[in-house]
mmCIF file of C-alpha atoms and ligand atoms in Angstrom:
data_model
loop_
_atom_site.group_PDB
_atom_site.id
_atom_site.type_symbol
_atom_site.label_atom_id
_atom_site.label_comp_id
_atom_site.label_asym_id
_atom_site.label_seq_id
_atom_site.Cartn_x
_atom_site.Cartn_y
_atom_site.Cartn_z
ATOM 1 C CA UNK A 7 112.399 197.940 -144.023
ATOM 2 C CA UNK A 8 108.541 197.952 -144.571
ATOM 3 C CA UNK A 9 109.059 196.342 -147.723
ATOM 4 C CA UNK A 10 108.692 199.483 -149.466
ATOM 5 C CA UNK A 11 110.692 200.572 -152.313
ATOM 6 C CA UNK A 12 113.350 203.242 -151.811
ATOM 7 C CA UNK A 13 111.835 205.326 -154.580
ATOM 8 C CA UNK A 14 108.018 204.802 -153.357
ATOM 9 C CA UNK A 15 106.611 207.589 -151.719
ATOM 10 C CA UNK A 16 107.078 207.652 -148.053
ATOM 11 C CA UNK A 17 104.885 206.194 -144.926
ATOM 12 C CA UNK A 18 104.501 209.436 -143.615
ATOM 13 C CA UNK A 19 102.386 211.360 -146.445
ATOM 14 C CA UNK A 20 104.784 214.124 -146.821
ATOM 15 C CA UNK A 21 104.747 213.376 -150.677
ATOM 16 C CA UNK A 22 108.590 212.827 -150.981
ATOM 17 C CA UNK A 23 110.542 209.713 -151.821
ATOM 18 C CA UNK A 24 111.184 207.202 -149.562
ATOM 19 C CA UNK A 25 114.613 207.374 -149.419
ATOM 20 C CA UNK A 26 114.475 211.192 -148.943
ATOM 21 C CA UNK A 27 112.584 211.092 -145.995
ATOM 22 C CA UNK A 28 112.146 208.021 -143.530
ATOM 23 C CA UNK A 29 113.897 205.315 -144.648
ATOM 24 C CA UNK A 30 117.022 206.167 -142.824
ATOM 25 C CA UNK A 31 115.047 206.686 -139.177
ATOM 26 C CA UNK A 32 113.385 203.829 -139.812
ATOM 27 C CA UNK A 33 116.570 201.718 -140.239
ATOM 28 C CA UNK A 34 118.130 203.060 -137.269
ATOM 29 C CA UNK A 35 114.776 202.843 -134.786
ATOM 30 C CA UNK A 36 114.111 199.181 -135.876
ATOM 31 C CA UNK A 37 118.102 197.912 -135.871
ATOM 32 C CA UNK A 38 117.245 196.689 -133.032
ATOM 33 C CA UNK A 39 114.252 194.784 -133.581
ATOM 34 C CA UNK A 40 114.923 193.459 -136.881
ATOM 35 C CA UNK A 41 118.635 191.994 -135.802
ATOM 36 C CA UNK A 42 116.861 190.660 -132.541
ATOM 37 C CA UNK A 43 114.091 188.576 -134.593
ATOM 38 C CA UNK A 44 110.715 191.342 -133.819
ATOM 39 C CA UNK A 45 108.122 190.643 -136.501
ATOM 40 C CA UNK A 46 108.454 194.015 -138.128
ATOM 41 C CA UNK A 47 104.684 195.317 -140.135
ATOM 42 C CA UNK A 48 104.366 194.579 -143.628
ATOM 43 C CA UNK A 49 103.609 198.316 -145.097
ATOM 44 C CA UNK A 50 99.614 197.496 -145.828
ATOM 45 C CA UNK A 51 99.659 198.056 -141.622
ATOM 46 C CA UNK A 52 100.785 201.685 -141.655
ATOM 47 C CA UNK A 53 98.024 204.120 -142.552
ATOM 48 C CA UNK A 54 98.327 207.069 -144.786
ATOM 49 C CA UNK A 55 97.101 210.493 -143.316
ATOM 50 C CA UNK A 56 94.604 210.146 -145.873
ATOM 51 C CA UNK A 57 92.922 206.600 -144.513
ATOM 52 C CA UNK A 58 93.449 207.628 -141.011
ATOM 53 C CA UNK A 59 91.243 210.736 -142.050
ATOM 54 C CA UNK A 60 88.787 208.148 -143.397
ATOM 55 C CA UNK A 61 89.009 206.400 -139.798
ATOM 56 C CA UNK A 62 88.493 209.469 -137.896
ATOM 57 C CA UNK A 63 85.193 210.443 -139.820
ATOM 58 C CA UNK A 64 83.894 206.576 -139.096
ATOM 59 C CA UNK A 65 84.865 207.014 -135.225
ATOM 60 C CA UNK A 66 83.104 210.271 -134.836
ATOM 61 C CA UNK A 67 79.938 207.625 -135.756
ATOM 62 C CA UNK A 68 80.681 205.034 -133.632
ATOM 63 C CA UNK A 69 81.027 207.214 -130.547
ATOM 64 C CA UNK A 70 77.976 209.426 -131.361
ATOM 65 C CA UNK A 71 76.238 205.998 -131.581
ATOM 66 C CA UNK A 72 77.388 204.970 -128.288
ATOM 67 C CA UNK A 73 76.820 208.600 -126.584
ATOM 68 C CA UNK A 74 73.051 208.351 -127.709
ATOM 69 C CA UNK A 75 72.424 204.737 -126.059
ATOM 70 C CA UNK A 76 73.470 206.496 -122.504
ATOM 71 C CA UNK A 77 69.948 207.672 -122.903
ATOM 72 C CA UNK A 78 68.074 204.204 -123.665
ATOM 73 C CA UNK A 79 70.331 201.459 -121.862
ATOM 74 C CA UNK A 80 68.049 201.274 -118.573
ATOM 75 C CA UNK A 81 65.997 198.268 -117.168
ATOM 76 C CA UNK A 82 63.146 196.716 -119.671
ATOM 77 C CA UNK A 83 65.309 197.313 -122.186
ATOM 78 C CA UNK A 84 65.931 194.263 -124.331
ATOM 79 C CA UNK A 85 69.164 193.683 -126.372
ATOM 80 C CA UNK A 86 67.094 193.591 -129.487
ATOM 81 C CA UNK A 87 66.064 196.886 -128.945
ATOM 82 C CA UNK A 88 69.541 198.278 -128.638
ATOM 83 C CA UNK A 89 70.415 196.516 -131.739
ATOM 84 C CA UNK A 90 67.417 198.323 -134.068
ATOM 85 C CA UNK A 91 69.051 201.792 -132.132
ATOM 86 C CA UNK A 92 72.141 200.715 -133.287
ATOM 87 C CA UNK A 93 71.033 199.650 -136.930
ATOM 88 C CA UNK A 94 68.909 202.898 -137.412
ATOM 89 C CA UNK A 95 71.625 205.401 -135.934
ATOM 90 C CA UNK A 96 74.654 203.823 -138.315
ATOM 91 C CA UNK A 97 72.519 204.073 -141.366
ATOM 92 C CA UNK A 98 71.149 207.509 -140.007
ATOM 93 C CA UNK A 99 74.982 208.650 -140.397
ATOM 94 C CA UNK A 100 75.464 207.231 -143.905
ATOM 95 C CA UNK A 101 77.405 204.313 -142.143
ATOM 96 C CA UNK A 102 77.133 200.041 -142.394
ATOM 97 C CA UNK A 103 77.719 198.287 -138.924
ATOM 98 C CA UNK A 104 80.296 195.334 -139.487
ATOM 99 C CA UNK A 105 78.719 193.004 -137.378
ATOM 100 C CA UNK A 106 75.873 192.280 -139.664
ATOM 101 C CA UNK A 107 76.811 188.988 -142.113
ATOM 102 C CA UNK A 108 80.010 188.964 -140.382
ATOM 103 C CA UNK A 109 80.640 185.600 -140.982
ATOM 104 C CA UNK A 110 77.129 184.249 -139.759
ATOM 105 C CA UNK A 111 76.668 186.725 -137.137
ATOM 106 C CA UNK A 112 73.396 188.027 -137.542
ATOM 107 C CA UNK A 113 72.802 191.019 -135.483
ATOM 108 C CA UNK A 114 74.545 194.822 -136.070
ATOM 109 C CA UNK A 115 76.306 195.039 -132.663
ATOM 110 C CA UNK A 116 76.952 192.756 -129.597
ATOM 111 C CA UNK A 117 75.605 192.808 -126.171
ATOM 112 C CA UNK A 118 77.051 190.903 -123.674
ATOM 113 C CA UNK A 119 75.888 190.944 -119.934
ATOM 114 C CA UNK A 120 77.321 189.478 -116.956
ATOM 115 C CA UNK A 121 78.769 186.503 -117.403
ATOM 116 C CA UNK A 122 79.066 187.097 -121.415
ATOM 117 C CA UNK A 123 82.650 187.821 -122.087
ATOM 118 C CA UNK A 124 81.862 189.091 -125.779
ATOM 119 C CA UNK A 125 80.017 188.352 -128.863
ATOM 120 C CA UNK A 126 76.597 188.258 -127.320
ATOM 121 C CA UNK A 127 73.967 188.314 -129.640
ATOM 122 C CA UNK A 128 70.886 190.682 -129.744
ATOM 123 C CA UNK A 129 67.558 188.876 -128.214
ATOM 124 C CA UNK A 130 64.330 190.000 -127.744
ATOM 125 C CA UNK A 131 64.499 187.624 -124.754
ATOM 126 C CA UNK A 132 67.307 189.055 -123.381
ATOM 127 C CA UNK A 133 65.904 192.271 -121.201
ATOM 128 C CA UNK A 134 67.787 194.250 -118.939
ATOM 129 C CA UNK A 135 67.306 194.475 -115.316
ATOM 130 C CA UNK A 136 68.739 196.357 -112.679
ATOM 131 C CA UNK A 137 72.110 194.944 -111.052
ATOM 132 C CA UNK A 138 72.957 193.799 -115.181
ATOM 133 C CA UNK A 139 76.158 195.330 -116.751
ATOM 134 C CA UNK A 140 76.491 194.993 -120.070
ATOM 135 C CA UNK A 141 78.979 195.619 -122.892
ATOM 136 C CA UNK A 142 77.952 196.964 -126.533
ATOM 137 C CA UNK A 143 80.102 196.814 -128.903
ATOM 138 C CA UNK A 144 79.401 199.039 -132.010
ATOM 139 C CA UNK A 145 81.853 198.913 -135.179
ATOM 140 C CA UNK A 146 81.155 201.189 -137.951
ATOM 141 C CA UNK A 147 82.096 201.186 -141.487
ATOM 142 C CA UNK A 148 82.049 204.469 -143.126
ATOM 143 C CA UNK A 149 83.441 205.178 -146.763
ATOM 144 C CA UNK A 150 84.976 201.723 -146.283
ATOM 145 C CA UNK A 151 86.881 202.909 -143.288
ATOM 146 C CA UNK A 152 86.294 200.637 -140.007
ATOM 147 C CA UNK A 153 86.354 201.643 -136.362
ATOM 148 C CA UNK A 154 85.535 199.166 -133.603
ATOM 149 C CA UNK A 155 85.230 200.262 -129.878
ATOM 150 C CA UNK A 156 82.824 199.127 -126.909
ATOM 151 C CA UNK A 157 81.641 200.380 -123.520
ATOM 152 C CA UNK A 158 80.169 198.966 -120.203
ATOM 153 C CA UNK A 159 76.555 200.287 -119.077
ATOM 154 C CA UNK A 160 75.542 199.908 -115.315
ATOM 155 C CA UNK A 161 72.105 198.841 -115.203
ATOM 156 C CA UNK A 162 70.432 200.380 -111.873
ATOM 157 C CA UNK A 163 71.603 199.089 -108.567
ATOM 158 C CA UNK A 164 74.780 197.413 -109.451
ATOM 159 C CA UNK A 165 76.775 195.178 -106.611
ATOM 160 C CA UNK A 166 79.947 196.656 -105.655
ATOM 161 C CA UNK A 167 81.617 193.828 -106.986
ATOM 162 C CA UNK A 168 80.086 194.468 -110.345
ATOM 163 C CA UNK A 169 81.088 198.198 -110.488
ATOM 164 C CA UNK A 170 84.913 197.416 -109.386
ATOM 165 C CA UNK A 171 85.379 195.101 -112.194
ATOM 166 C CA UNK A 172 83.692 197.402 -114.661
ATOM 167 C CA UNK A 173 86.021 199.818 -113.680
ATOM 168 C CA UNK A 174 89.362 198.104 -113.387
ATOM 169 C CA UNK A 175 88.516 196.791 -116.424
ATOM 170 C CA UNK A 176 88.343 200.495 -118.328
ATOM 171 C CA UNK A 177 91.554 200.950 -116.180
ATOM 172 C CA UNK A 178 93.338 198.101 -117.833
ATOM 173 C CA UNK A 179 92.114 199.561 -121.250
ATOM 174 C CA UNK A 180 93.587 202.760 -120.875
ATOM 175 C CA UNK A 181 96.653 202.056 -119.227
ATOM 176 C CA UNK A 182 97.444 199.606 -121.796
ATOM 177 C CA UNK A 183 96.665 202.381 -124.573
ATOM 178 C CA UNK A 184 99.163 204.275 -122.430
ATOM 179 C CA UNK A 185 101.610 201.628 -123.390
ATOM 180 C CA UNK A 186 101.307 202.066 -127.377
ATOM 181 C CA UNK A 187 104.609 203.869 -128.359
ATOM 182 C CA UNK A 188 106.319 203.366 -131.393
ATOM 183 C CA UNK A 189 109.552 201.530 -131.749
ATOM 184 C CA UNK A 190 108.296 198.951 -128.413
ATOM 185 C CA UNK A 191 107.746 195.632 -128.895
ATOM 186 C CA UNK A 192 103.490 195.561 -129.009
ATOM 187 C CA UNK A 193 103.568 192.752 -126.194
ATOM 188 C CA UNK A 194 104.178 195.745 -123.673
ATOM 189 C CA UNK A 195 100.577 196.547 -123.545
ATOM 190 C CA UNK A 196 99.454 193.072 -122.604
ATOM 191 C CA UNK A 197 102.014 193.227 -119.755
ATOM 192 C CA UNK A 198 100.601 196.427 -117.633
ATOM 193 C CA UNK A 199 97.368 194.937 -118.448
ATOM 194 C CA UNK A 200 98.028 191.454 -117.056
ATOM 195 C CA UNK A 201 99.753 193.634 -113.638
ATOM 196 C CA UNK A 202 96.385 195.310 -113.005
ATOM 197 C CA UNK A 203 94.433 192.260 -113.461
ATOM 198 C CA UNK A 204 96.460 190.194 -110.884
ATOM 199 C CA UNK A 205 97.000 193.082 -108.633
ATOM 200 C CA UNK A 206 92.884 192.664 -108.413
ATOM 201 C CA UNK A 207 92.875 188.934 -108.525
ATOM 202 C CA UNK A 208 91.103 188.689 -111.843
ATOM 203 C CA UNK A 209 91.298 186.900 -114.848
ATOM 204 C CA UNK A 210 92.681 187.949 -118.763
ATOM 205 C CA UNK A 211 91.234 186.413 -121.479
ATOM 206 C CA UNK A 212 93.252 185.292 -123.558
ATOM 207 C CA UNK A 213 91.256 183.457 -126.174
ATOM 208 C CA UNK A 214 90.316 186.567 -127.660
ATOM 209 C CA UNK A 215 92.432 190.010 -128.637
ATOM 210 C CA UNK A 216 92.886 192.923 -130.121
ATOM 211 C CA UNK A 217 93.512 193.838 -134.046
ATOM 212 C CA UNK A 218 94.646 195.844 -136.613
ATOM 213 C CA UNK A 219 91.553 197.641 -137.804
ATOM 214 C CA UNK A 220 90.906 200.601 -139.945
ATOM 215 C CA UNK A 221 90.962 199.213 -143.854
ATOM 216 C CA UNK A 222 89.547 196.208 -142.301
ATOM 217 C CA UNK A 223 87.905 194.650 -139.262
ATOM 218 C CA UNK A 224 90.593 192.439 -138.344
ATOM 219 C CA UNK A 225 93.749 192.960 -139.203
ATOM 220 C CA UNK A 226 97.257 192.233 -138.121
ATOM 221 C CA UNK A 227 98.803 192.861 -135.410
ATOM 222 C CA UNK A 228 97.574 190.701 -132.906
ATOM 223 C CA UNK A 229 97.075 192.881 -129.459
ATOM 224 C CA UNK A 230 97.174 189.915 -126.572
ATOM 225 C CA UNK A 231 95.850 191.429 -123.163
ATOM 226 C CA UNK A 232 97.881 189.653 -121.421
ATOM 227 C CA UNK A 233 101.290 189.089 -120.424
ATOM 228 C CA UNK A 234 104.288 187.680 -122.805
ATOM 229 C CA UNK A 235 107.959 187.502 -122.706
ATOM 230 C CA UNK A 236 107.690 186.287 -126.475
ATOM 231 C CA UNK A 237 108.948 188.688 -129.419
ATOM 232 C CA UNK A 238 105.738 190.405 -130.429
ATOM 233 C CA UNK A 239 105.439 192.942 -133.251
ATOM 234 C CA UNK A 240 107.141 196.820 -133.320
ATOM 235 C CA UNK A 241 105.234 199.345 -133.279
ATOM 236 C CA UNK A 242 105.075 201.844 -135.785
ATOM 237 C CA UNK A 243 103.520 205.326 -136.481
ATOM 238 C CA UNK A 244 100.384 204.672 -138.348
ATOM 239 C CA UNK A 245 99.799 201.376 -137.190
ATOM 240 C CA UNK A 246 96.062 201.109 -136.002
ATOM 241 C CA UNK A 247 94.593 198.671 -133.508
ATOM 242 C CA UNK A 248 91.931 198.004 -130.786
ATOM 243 C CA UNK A 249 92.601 197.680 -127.013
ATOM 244 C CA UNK A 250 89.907 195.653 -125.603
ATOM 245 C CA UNK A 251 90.882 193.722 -122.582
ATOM 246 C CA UNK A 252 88.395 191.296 -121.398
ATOM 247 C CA UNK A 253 88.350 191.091 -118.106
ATOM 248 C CA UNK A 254 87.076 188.000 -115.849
ATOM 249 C CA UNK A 255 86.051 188.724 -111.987
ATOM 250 C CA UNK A 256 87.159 184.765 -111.681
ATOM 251 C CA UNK A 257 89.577 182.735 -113.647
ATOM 252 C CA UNK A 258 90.379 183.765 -117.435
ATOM 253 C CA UNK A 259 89.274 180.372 -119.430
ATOM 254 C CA UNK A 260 85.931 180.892 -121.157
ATOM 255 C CA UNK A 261 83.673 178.438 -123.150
ATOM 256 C CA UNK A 262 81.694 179.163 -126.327
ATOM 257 C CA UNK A 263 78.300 178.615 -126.939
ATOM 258 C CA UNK A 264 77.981 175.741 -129.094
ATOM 259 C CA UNK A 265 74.264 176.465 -129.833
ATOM 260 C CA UNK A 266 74.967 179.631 -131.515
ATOM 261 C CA UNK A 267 78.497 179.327 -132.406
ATOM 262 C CA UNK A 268 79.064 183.221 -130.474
ATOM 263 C CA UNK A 269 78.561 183.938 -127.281
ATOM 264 C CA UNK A 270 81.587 183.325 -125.092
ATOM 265 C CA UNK A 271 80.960 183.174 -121.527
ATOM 266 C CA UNK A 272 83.026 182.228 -118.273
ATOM 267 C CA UNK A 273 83.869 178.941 -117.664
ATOM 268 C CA UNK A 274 83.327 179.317 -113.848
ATOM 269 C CA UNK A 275 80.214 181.478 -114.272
ATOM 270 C CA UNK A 276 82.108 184.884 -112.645
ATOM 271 C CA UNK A 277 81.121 188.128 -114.058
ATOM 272 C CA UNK A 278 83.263 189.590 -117.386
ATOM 273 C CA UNK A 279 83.924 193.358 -118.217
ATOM 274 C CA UNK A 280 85.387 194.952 -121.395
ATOM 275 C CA UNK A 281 85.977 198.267 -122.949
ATOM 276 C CA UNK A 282 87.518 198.918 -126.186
ATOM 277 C CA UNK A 283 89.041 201.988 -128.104
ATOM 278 C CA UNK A 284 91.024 202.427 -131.518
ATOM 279 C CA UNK A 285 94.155 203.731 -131.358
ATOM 280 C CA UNK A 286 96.735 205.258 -133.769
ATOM 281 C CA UNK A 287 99.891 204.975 -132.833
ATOM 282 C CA UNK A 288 101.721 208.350 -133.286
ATOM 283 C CA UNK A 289 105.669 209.693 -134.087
ATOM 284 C CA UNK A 290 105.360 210.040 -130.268
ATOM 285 C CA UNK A 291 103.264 208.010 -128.365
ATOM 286 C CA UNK A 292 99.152 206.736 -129.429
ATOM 287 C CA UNK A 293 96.077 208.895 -130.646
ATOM 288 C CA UNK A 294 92.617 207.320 -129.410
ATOM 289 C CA UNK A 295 90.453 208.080 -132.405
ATOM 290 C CA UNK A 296 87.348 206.826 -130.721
ATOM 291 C CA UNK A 297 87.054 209.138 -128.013
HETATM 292 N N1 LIG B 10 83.592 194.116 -132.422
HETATM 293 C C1 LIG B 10 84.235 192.893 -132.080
HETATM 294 C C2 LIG B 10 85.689 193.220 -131.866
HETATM 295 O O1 LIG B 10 85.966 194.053 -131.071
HETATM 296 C C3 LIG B 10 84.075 191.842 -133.115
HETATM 297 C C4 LIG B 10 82.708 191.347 -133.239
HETATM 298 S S1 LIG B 10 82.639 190.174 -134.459
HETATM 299 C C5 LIG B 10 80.994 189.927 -134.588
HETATM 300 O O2 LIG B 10 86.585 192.758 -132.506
HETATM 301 F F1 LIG B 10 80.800 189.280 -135.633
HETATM 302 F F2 LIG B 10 80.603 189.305 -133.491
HETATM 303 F F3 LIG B 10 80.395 191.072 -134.625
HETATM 304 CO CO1 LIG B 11 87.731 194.887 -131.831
HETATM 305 CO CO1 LIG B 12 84.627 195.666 -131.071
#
């Protein structure tokens, strides 16, 4: 089913053949997906106990990191200064952070206030001041194992407005981790998502999504954030992906900066809010492994 061999050892790390453990569950909990046309995960997607170990240790970075900048993300504090915290802390921890030379992106994490929807770029000139929210993202590769998650910061007095979005925003996050379940279609998490955001008359992005991460930065499956009625991928235990809805206060439809090739912001200018976690999905539901 996962294109493994019958004789391979199994998904599941117990050690024994395939065949002598789960290929016959397997058949019978995707029947329905593969005869219906489901992309179904090539094997390189499910995780042995092993890597998600590997995972785990990299996570307990990542949220250490982002613990420790509760202490330092006030007003007068500029971007670039977050980004040396980040730098120093990762490397601190034996750990690389996988923003640096991604591509051309030259900073180690990304900061993106207000009307940034994500991939903000460190500045000196960029310095926080009260009424600001801002998301860091922090993704940390440790033994060669990746884990990605973000967070919002309230900086000072923060408009009601502001704080609402900030935290439907972490709402839509977690209820759409409360969607991961294996054997489900993986569209199901963009669809409670896109509910809470309309319910609250905002916008999903939908330029950007979640991934497969783990062995990799980004990976399949694609995790849209918002709502589908197309055939999107099963679920499986071991899969690992983000949740990270970005959410618009105004209309979903962004623009990207075509000085620095990064920064997406709003098209109409309205404040955007994210949070992101990465989650296992488990024989029975999800594991959030950066919590
Ligand atoms: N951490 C981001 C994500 O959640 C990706 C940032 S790519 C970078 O997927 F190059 F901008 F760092
Ligand atoms: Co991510
Ligand atoms: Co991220």
């Amino acid at each position: 089913m996962f294109k493994i061999g019958r004789n391979d050892k199994c998904w599941c790390g117990c050690g024994k053949k395939y065949k002598a453990c789960h290929e016959r569950s397997d058949e019978e909990n995707l029947k329905f997906y593969v005869e219906n046309g489901y992309p179904i995960p090539d094997r390189h997607l499910i995780l042995t106990p092993e890597q998600i170990e590997g995972v785990k240790k990299s996570a307990k970075v990542s949220v250490a990191i982002m613990d420790e900048l509760d202490k330092f993300v006030k007003e007068g504090i500029s971007t670039e200064d977050i980004d040396k915290l980040v730098y120093e802390m990762t490397s601190e921890a034996g750990g690389i952070c996988a923003p640096y030379k991604y591509g051309d992106f030259p900073k180690h994490c990304c900061t993106s206030i207000n009307n940034v929807v994500c991939h903000g770029i460190p500045s000196k000139n960029d310095v926080l001041k009260s009424g600001d929210i801002i998301n860091i993202d922090v993704t940390t590769i440790l033994d060669g194992y990746y884990s990605d998650m973000s967070r919002m910061y309230m900086i000072g007095d923060v408009s009601e407005e502001a704080r609402k979005l900030v935290e439907v925003t972490k709402e839509c996050m977690l209820k759409g981790i409360e969607a991961v379940k294996p054997y489900r279609p993986i569209g199901d998490i963009g669809n409670v998502i896109n509910d809470i955001a309309d319910k609250n008359g905002y916008g999903v992005v939908r330029a950007l999504c979640g991934h497969g991460v783990g062995l990799k930065f980004h990976e399949d499956p694609i995790v849209n954030h918002f709502r589908t009625d197309s055939k999107t991928m099963v679920m499986v235990p071991g899969m690992m992906f983000t949740v990270e809805p970005m959410i618009n206060a105004g209309t979903w439809d962004c623009n990207v900066s075509k000085k620095d090739g990064w920064t997406v912001t709003t098209k109409d200018g309205s404040l955007s809010a994210q949070w992101e976690h990465t989650v296992l999905v488990t024989e029975d539901g999800y594991e959030i492994i950066t919590l």
